[in-house]
Tab-separated table of C-alpha atoms and ligand atoms in Angstrom:
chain	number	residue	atom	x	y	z
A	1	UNK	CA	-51.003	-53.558	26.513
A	2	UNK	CA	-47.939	-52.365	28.130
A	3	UNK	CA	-47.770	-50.437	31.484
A	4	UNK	CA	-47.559	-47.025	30.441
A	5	UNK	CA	-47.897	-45.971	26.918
A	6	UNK	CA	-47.514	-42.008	26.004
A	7	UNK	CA	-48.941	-41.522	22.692
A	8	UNK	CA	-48.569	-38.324	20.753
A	9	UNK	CA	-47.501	-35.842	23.935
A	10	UNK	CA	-47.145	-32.309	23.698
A	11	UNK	CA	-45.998	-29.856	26.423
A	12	UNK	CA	-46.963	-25.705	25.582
A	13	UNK	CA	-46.105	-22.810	27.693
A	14	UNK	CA	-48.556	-20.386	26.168
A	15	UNK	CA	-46.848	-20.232	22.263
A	16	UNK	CA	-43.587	-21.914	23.438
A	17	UNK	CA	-43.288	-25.495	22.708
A	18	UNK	CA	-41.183	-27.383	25.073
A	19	UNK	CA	-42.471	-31.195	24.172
A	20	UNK	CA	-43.687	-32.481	21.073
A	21	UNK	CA	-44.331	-35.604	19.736
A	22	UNK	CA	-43.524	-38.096	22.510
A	23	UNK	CA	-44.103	-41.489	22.247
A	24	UNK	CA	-43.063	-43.943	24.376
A	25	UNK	CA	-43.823	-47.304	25.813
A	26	UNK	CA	-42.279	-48.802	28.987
A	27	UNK	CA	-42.938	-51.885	30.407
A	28	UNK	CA	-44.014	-53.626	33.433
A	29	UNK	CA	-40.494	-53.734	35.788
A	30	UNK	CA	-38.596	-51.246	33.232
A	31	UNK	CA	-36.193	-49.377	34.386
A	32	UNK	CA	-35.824	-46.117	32.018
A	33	UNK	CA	-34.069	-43.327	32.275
A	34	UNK	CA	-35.006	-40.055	30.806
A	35	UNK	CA	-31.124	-38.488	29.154
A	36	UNK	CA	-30.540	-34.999	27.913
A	37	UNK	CA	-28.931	-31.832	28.250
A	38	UNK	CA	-30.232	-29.253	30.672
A	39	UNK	CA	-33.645	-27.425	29.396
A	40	UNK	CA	-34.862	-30.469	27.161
A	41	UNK	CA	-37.997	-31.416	28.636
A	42	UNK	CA	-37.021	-34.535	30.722
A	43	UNK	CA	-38.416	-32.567	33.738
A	44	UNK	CA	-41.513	-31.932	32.128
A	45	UNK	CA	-42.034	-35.344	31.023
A	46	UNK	CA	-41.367	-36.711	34.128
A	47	UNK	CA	-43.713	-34.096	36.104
A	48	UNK	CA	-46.863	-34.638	33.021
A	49	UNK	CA	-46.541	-38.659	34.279
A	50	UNK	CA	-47.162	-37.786	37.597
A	51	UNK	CA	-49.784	-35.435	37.184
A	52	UNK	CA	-48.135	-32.430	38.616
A	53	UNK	CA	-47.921	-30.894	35.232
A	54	UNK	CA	-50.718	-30.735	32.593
A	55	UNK	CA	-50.556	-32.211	29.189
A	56	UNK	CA	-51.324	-30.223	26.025
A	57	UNK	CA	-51.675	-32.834	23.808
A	58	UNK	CA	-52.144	-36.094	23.744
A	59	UNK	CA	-52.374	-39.140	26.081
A	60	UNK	CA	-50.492	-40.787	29.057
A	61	UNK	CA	-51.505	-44.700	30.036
A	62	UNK	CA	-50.915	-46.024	33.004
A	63	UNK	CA	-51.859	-49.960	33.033
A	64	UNK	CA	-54.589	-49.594	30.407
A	65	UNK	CA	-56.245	-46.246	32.293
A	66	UNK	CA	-55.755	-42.972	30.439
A	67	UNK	CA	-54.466	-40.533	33.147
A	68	UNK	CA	-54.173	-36.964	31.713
A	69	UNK	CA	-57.206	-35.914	34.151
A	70	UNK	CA	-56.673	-37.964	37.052
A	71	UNK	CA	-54.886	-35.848	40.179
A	72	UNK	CA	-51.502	-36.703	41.311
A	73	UNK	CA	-52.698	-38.877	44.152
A	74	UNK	CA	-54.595	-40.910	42.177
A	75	UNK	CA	-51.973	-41.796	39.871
A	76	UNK	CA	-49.969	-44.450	42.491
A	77	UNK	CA	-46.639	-42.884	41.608
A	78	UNK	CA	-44.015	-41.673	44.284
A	79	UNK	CA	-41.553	-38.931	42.769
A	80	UNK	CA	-37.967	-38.331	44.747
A	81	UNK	CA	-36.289	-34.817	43.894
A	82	UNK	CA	-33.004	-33.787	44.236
A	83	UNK	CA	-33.953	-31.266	46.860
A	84	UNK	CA	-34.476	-34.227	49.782
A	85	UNK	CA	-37.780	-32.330	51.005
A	86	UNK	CA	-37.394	-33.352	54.272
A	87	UNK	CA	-39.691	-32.477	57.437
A	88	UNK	CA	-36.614	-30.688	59.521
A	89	UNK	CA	-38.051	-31.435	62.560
A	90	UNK	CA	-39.016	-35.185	61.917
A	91	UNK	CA	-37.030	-38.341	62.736
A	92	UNK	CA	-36.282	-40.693	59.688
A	93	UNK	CA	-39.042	-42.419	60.868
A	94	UNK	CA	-41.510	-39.728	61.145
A	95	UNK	CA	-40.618	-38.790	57.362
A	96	UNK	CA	-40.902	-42.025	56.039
A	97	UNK	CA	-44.389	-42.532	57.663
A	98	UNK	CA	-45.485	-39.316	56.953
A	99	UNK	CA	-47.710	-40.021	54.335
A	100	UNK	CA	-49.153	-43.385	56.114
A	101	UNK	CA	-49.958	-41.238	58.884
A	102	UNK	CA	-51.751	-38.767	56.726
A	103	UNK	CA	-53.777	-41.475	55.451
A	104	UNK	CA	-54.865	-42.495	59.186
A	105	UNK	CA	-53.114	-45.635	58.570
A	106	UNK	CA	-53.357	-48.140	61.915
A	107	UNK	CA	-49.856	-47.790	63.917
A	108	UNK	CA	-49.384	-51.206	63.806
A	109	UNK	CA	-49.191	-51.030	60.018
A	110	UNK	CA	-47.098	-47.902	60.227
A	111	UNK	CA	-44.923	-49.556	62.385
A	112	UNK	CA	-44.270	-52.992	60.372
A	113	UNK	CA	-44.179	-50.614	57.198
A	114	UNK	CA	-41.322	-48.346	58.508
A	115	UNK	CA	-39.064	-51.568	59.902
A	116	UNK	CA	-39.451	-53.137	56.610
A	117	UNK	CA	-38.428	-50.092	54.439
A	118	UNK	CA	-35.482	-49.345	56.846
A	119	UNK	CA	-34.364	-52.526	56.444
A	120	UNK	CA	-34.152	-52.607	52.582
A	121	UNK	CA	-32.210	-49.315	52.475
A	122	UNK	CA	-30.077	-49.794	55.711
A	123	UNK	CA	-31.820	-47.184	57.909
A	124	UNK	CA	-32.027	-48.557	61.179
A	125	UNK	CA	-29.162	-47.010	62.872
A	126	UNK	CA	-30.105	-43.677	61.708
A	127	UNK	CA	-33.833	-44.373	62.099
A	128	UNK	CA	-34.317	-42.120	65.225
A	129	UNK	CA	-32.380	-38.885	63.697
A	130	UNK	CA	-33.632	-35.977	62.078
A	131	UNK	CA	-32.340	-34.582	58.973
A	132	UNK	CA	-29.606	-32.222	60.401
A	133	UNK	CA	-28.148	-35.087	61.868
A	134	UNK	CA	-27.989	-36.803	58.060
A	135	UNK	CA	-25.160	-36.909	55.440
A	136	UNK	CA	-26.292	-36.317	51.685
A	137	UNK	CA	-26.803	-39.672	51.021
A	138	UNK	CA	-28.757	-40.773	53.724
A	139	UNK	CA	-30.967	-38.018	53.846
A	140	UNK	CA	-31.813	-39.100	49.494
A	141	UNK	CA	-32.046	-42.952	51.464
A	142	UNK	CA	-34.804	-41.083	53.730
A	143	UNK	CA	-36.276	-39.721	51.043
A	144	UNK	CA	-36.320	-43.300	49.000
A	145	UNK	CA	-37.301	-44.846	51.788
A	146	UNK	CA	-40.797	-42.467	51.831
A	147	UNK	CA	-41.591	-42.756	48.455
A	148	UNK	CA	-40.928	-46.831	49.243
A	149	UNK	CA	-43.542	-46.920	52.106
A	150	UNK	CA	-46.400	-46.010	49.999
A	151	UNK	CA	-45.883	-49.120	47.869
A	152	UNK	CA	-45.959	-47.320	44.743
A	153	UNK	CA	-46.832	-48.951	40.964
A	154	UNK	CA	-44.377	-46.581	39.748
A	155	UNK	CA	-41.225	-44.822	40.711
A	156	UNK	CA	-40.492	-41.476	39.319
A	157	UNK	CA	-36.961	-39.978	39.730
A	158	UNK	CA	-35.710	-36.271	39.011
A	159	UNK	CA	-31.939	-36.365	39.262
A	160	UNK	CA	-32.029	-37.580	42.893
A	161	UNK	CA	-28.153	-37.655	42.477
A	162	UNK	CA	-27.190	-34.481	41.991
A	163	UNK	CA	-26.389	-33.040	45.030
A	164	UNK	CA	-23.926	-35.672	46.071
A	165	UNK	CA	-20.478	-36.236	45.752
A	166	UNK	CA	-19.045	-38.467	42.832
A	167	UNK	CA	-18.093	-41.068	45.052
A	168	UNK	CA	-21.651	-41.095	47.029
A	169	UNK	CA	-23.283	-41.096	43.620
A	170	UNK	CA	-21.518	-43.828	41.918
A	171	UNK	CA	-22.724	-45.842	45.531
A	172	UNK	CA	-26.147	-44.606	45.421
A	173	UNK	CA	-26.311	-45.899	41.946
A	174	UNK	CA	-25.399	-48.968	42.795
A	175	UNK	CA	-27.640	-49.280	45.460
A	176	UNK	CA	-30.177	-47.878	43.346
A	177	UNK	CA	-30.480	-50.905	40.522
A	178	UNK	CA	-30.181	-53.157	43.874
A	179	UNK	CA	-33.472	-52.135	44.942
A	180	UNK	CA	-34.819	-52.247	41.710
A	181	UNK	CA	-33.652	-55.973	41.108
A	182	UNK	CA	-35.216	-56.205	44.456
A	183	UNK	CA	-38.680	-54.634	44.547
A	184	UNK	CA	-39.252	-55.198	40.703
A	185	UNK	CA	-41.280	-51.805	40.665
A	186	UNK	CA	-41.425	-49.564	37.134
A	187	UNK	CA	-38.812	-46.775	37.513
A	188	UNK	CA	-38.305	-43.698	35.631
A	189	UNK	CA	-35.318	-41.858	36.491
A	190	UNK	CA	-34.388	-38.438	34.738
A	191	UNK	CA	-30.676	-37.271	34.678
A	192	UNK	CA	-28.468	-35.121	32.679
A	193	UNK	CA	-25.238	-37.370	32.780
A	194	UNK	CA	-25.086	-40.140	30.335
A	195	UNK	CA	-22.626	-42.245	32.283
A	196	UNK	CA	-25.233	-42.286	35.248
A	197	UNK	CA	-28.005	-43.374	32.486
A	198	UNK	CA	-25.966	-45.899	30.734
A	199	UNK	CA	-25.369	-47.920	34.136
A	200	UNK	CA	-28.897	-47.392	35.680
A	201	UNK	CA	-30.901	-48.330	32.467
A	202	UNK	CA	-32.415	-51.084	31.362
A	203	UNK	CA	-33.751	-48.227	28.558
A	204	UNK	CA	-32.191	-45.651	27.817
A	205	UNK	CA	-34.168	-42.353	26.509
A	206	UNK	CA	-32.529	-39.594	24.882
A	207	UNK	CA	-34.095	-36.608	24.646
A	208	UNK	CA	-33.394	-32.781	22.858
A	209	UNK	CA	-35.114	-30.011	22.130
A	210	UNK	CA	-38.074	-31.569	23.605
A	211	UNK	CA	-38.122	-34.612	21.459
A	212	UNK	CA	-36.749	-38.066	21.796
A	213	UNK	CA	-33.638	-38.671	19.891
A	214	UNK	CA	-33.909	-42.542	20.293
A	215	UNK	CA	-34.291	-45.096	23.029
A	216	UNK	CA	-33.392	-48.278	23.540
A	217	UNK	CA	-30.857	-50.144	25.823
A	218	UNK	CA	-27.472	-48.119	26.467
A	219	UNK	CA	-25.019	-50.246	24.369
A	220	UNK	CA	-27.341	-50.527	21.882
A	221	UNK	CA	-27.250	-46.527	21.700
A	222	UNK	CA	-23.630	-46.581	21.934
A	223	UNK	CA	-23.155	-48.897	19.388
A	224	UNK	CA	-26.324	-47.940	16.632
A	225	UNK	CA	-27.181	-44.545	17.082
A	226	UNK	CA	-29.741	-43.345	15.038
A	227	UNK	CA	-28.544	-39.374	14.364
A	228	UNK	CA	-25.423	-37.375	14.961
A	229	UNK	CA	-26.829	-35.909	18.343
A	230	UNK	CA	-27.417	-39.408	20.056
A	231	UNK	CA	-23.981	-40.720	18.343
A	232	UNK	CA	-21.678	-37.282	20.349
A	233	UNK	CA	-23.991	-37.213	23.493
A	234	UNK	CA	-23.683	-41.252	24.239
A	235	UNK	CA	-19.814	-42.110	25.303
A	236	UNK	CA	-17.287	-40.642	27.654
A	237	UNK	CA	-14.776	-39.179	25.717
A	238	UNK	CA	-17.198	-38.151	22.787
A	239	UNK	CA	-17.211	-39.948	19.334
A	240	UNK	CA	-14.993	-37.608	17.161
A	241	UNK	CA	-16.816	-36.180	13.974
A	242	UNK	CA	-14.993	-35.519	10.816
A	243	UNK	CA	-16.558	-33.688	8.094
A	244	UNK	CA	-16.581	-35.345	4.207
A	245	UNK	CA	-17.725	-35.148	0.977
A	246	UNK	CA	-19.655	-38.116	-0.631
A	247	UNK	CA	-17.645	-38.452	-4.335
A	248	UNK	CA	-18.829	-41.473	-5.124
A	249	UNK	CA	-20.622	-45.152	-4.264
A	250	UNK	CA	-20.041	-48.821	-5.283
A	251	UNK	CA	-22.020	-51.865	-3.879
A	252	UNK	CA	-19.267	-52.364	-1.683
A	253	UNK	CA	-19.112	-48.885	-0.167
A	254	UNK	CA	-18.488	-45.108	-0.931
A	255	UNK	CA	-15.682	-43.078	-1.614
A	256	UNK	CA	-15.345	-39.866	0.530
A	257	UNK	CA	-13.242	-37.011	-0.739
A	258	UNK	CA	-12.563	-33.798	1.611
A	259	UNK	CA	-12.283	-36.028	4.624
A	260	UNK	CA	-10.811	-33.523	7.375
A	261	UNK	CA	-6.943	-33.898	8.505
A	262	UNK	CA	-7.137	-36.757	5.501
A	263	UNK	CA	-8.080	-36.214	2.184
A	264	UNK	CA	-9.669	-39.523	0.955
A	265	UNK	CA	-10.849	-42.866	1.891
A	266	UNK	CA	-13.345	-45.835	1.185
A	267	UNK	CA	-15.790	-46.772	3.845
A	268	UNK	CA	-16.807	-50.343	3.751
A	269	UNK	CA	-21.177	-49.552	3.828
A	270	UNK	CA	-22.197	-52.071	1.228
A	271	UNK	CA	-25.754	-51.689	0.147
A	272	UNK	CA	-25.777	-47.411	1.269
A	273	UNK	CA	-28.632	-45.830	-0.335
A	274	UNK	CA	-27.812	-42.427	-2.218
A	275	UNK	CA	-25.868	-40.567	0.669
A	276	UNK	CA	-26.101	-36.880	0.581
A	277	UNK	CA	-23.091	-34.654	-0.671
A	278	UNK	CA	-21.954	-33.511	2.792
A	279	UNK	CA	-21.694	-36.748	5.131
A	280	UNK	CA	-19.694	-37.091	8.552
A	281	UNK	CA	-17.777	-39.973	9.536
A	282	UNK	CA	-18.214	-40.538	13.259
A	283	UNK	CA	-15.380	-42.799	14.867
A	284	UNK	CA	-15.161	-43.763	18.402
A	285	UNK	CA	-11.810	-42.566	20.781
A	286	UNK	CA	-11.287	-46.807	21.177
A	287	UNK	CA	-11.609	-47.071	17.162
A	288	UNK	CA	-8.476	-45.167	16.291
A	289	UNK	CA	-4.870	-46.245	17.203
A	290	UNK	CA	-1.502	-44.984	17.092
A	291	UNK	CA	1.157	-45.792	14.460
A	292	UNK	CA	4.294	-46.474	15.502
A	293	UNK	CA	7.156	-44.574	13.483
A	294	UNK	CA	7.350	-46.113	10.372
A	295	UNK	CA	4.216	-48.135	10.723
A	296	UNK	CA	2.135	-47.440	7.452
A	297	UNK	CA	-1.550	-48.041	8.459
A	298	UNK	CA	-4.192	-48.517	5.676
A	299	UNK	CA	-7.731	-47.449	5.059
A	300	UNK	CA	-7.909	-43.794	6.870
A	301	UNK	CA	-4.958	-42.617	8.343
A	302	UNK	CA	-5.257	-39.249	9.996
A	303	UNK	CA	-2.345	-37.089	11.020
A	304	UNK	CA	-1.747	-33.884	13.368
A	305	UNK	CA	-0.187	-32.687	16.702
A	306	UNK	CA	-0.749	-34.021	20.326
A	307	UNK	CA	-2.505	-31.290	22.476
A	308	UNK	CA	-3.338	-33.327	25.573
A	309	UNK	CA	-2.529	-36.595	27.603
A	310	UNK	CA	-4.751	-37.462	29.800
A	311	UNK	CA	-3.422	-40.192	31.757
A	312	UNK	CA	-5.846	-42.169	33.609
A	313	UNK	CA	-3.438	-45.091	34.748
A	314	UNK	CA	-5.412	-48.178	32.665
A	315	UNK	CA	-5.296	-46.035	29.893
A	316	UNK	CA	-4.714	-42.964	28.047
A	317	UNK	CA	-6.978	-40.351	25.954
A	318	UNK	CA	-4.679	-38.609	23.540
A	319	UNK	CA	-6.269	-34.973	22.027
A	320	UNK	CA	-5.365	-34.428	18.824
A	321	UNK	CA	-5.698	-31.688	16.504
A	322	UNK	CA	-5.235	-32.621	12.596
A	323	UNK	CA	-3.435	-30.817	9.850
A	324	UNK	CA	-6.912	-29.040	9.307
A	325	UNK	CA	-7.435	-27.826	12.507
A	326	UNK	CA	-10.180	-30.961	13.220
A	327	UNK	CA	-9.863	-32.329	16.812
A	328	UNK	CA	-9.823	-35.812	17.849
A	329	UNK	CA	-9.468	-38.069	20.729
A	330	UNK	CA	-8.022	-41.077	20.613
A	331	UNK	CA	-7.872	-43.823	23.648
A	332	UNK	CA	-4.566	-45.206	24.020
A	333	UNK	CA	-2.666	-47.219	26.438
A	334	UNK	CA	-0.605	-45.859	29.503
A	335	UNK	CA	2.060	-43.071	28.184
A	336	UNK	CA	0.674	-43.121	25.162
A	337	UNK	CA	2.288	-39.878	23.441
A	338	UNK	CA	3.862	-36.733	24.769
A	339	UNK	CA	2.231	-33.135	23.976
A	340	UNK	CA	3.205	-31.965	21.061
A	341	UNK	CA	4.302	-35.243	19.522
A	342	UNK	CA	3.355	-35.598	15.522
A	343	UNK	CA	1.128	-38.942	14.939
A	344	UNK	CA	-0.493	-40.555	12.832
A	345	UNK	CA	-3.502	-42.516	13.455
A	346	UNK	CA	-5.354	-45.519	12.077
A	347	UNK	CA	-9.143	-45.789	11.612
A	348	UNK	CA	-10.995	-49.136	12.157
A	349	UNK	CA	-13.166	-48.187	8.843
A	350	UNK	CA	-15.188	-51.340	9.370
A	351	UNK	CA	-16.101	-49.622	13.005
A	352	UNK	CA	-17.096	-45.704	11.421
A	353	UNK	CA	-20.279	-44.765	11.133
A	354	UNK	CA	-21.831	-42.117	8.726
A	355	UNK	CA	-24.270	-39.328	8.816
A	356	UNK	CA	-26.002	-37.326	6.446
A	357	UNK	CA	-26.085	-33.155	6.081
A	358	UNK	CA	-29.399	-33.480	8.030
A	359	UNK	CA	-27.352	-35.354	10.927
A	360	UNK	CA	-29.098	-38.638	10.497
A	361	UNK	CA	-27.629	-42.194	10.255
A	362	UNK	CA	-26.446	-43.731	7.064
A	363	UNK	CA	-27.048	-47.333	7.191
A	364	UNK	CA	-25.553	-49.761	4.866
A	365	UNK	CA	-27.479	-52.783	3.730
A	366	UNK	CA	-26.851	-56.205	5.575
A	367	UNK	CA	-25.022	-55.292	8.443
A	368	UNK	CA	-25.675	-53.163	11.641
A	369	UNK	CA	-23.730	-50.199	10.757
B	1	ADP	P1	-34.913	-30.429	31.882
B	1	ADP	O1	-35.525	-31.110	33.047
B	1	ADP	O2	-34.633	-31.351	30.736
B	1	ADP	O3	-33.677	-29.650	32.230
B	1	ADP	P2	-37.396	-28.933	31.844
B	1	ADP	O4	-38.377	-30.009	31.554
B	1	ADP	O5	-37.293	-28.467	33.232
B	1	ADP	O6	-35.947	-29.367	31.289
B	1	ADP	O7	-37.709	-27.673	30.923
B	1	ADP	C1	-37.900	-27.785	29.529
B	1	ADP	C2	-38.107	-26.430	28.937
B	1	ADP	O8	-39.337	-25.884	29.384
B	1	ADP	C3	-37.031	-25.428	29.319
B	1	ADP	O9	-36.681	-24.686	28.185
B	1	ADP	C4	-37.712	-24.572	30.358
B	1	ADP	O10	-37.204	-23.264	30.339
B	1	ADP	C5	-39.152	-24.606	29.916
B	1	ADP	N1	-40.099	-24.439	31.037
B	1	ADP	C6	-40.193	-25.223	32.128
B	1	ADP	N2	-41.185	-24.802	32.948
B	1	ADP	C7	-41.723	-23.709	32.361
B	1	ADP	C8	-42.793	-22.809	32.692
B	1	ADP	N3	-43.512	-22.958	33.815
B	1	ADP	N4	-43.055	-21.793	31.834
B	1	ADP	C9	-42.343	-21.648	30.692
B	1	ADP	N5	-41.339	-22.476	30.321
B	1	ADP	C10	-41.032	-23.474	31.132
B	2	MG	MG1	-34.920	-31.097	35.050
C-alpha cells in the first residue's frame, strides 16, 4: 500500500470536464510536484486531495483510508497558497499558533510548538511582527511555518512562489527541499514553471488538458519523454521539433525523407516498430553544434540564418531559422555566432528522439531512446 493512491479521478463542472483519468501513486516522504501550463487542472487536483474540492469520479487514498467524503479537517493535510493569508493584525507568532489556539491547545504546548517551528524556518527575529512589517518571503516563511505547527501527514503546495522575486524564489526553493530533507513529511507542490519542478522534485508530474502526460523523476522526463508535449514543455530552451517523413526502415534504423531545413537522414532506432508516415525528430539545444567553415559534419546537418544570440556568459543559445523557415536553438559556447551569420549545424543522431503523427514516442528496441 502506498501513502496516497488516486485511482481513476475525474473532475466535472456541470458538462465541462476539467480532470479525467488520474492515476497516481506517491509515496511515503515523496516529494511531487504537480507541472503544467495555466488552466490544466493541477489546482484542482491539488484542492480534490485536500478535500476542499469534490471528486466526480473515482477515489483518493490517503494511508490505506479512502477520503473522497471525509471534510478537509479530517484529512491531516496543511495547504500554503500563494496569497500568504495572513491575520493582518497578528504577530508571526499569533499566525503560526492560530490554529493550535483554535483547537484550545494548552499554552505551554503552543508555546514549545511556535519556538520549535521558528527555529526550523529562521523566524525568531521577526517572531514578534505582524505582516505589514514582513518582506514577501518571510511573510510565505509565516505562512510555512503555520501549516508546520499543525504537524501535518501531508503538505500541499499551490504555487507558494509566485509572488516573489526570481532571486527570493530560487532561495525559497532551496530552503524549501531543506525542510523537506529535514521533516521527511509527503509534499505536493503545484507550479507552472518547469525549472522550479525539475529542482524541487523527487517526482515530477506533468499534467495537460486535465490529464497526466507522464511522471517520473525530472531527468528521467528530460531525458525519456513519453509524447511530444512532455518532450517541448521539459527543458529551458525548448527541444527543437523538426517535421519528417518516414520513407523507409531497416533493423538498424529508418530513413526520413522531408526532414525540415535538411532533406534526408538515417536515425540510428534499431528494432522501431512500423513508424507512422509523418514522424518528428525532436533534438535537444545541447545536441546540435556548430560547424566551423569548412567543417563537413555527417549524419544530419541542418543549415539557415542566425536570428538571435543570447549570450549568457558560460554559454550561448544561438536561434536559428533553416532554409525552410523551421526554427531552432542551438546551445553554444561564449560568442558563439553573430546575427545573421549562415551555419550549419550538426545533429548528435544517436541523441534524437522520434514521435509519431499522434505526438507519441517512437521507441527503438534495446536501447532507451
Ligand atoms: P491550474 O491550477 O492548472 O491553472 P485549475 O485546476 O485551476 O488549473 O483549473 C482547471 C480548469 O478548470 C480550468 O480550465 C478552469 O477554468 C476550470 N475551473 C476551475 N474551477 C472551476 C469552476 N468552479 N467552475 C468551472 N470551471 C472551473
Ligand atoms: Mg492553479
Amino acid at each position: 500500500m502506498s501513502f496516497i493512491e488516486i485511482r481513476s479521478v475525474a473532475k466535472a463542472y456541470g458538462s465541462v470536464r476539467v480532470l479525467d483519468d488520474v492515476d497516481l501513486t506517491i509515496e511515503h516522504g515523496e516529494f511531487v510536484v504537480f507541472v503544467g501550463p495555466s488552466g490544466c487542472g493541477k489546482s484542482t487536483l491539488l484542492r480534490m486531495v485536500s478535500g476542499l474540492e469534490t471528486i466526480s469520479a473515482g477515489t483518493i487514498a490517503i494511508d490505506g483510508e479512502v477520503v473522497n467524503d471525509l471534510e478537509p479537517a479530517a484529512r491531516g493535510v496543511s495547504m500554503v497558497f500563494q496569497s500568504y493569508a495572513l491575520y493582518p493584525h497578528m504577530t508571526t507568532a499569533g499566525n503560526v499558533s492560530f490554529g493550535l489556539r483554535m483547537a484550545h491547545t494548552p499554552r505551554p504546548v503552543i508555546a514549545e510548538s511556535v519556538r520549535k517551528v521558528a527555529e526550523i524556518l529562521r523566524l525568531g527575529s521577526l517572531i514578534d511582527r505582524r505582516p505589514s512589517q514582513l518582506s514577501g518571503g518571510q511573510k510565505q516563511r509565516v505562512a510555512i511555518g503555520r501549516a508546520i505547527v499543525r504537524e501535518p501527514r501531508l503538505f500541499l503546495f499551490d504555487e507558494p512562489l509566485s509572488n516573489l522575486d526570481a532571486e527570493l524564489r530560487v532561495q525559497m526553493r532551496a530552503e524549501l527541499t531543506d525542510l523537506h530533507r529535514r521533516l521527511g513529511t509527503t509534499m505536493i507542490y503545484v507550479t507552472h514553471d518547469q525549472v522550479e519542478a525539475m529542482t524541487l522534485a523527487d517526482t515530477m508530474v506533468v499534467m495537460n488538458g486535465g490529464r497526466i502526460q507522464q511522471a517520473g523523476a525530472p531527468l528521467t522526463l528530460y531525458d525519456d519523454p513519453d509524447n511530444l508535449f512532455v518532450a517541448g514543455f521539459v527543458g529551458s530552451p525548448k527541444m527543437n521539433f523538426l517535421p519528417a517523413a518516414t520513407t523507409s526502415l531497416t533493423p538498424d534504423g529508418v530513413h526520413l525523407g522531408h526532414v525540415a531545413g535538411v532533406g534526408e537522414a538515417f536515425l540510428p532506432l534499431a528494432g522501431l516498430e512500423a513508424p507512422s508516415t509523418t514522424v518528428t525528430i525532436g533534438m535537444r539545444p545541447e545536441h546540435l553544434r556548430i560547424l566551423a567553415a569548412g567543417e563537413t559534419g555527417s549524419g544530419l546537418v541542418l543549415e539557415g540564418r542566425v536570428l538571435l544570440v543570447e549570450e549568457l556568459g558560460s554559454e550561448s543559445f544561438v536561434h536559428m531559422e533553416l532554409t525552410d523557415g523551421t526554427r531552432i536553438i542551438v546551445r553554444s559556447g561564449r560568442r558563439a555566432a553573430a546575427a545573421q551569420a549562415h551555419l550549419r549545424v550538426e545533429a548528435d543522431l544517436a541523441a534524437a528522439l522520434l514521435f509519431d503523427e499522434k505526438d507519441q514516442r517512437l521507441r527503438g528496441a534495446g536501447r532507451g531512446r
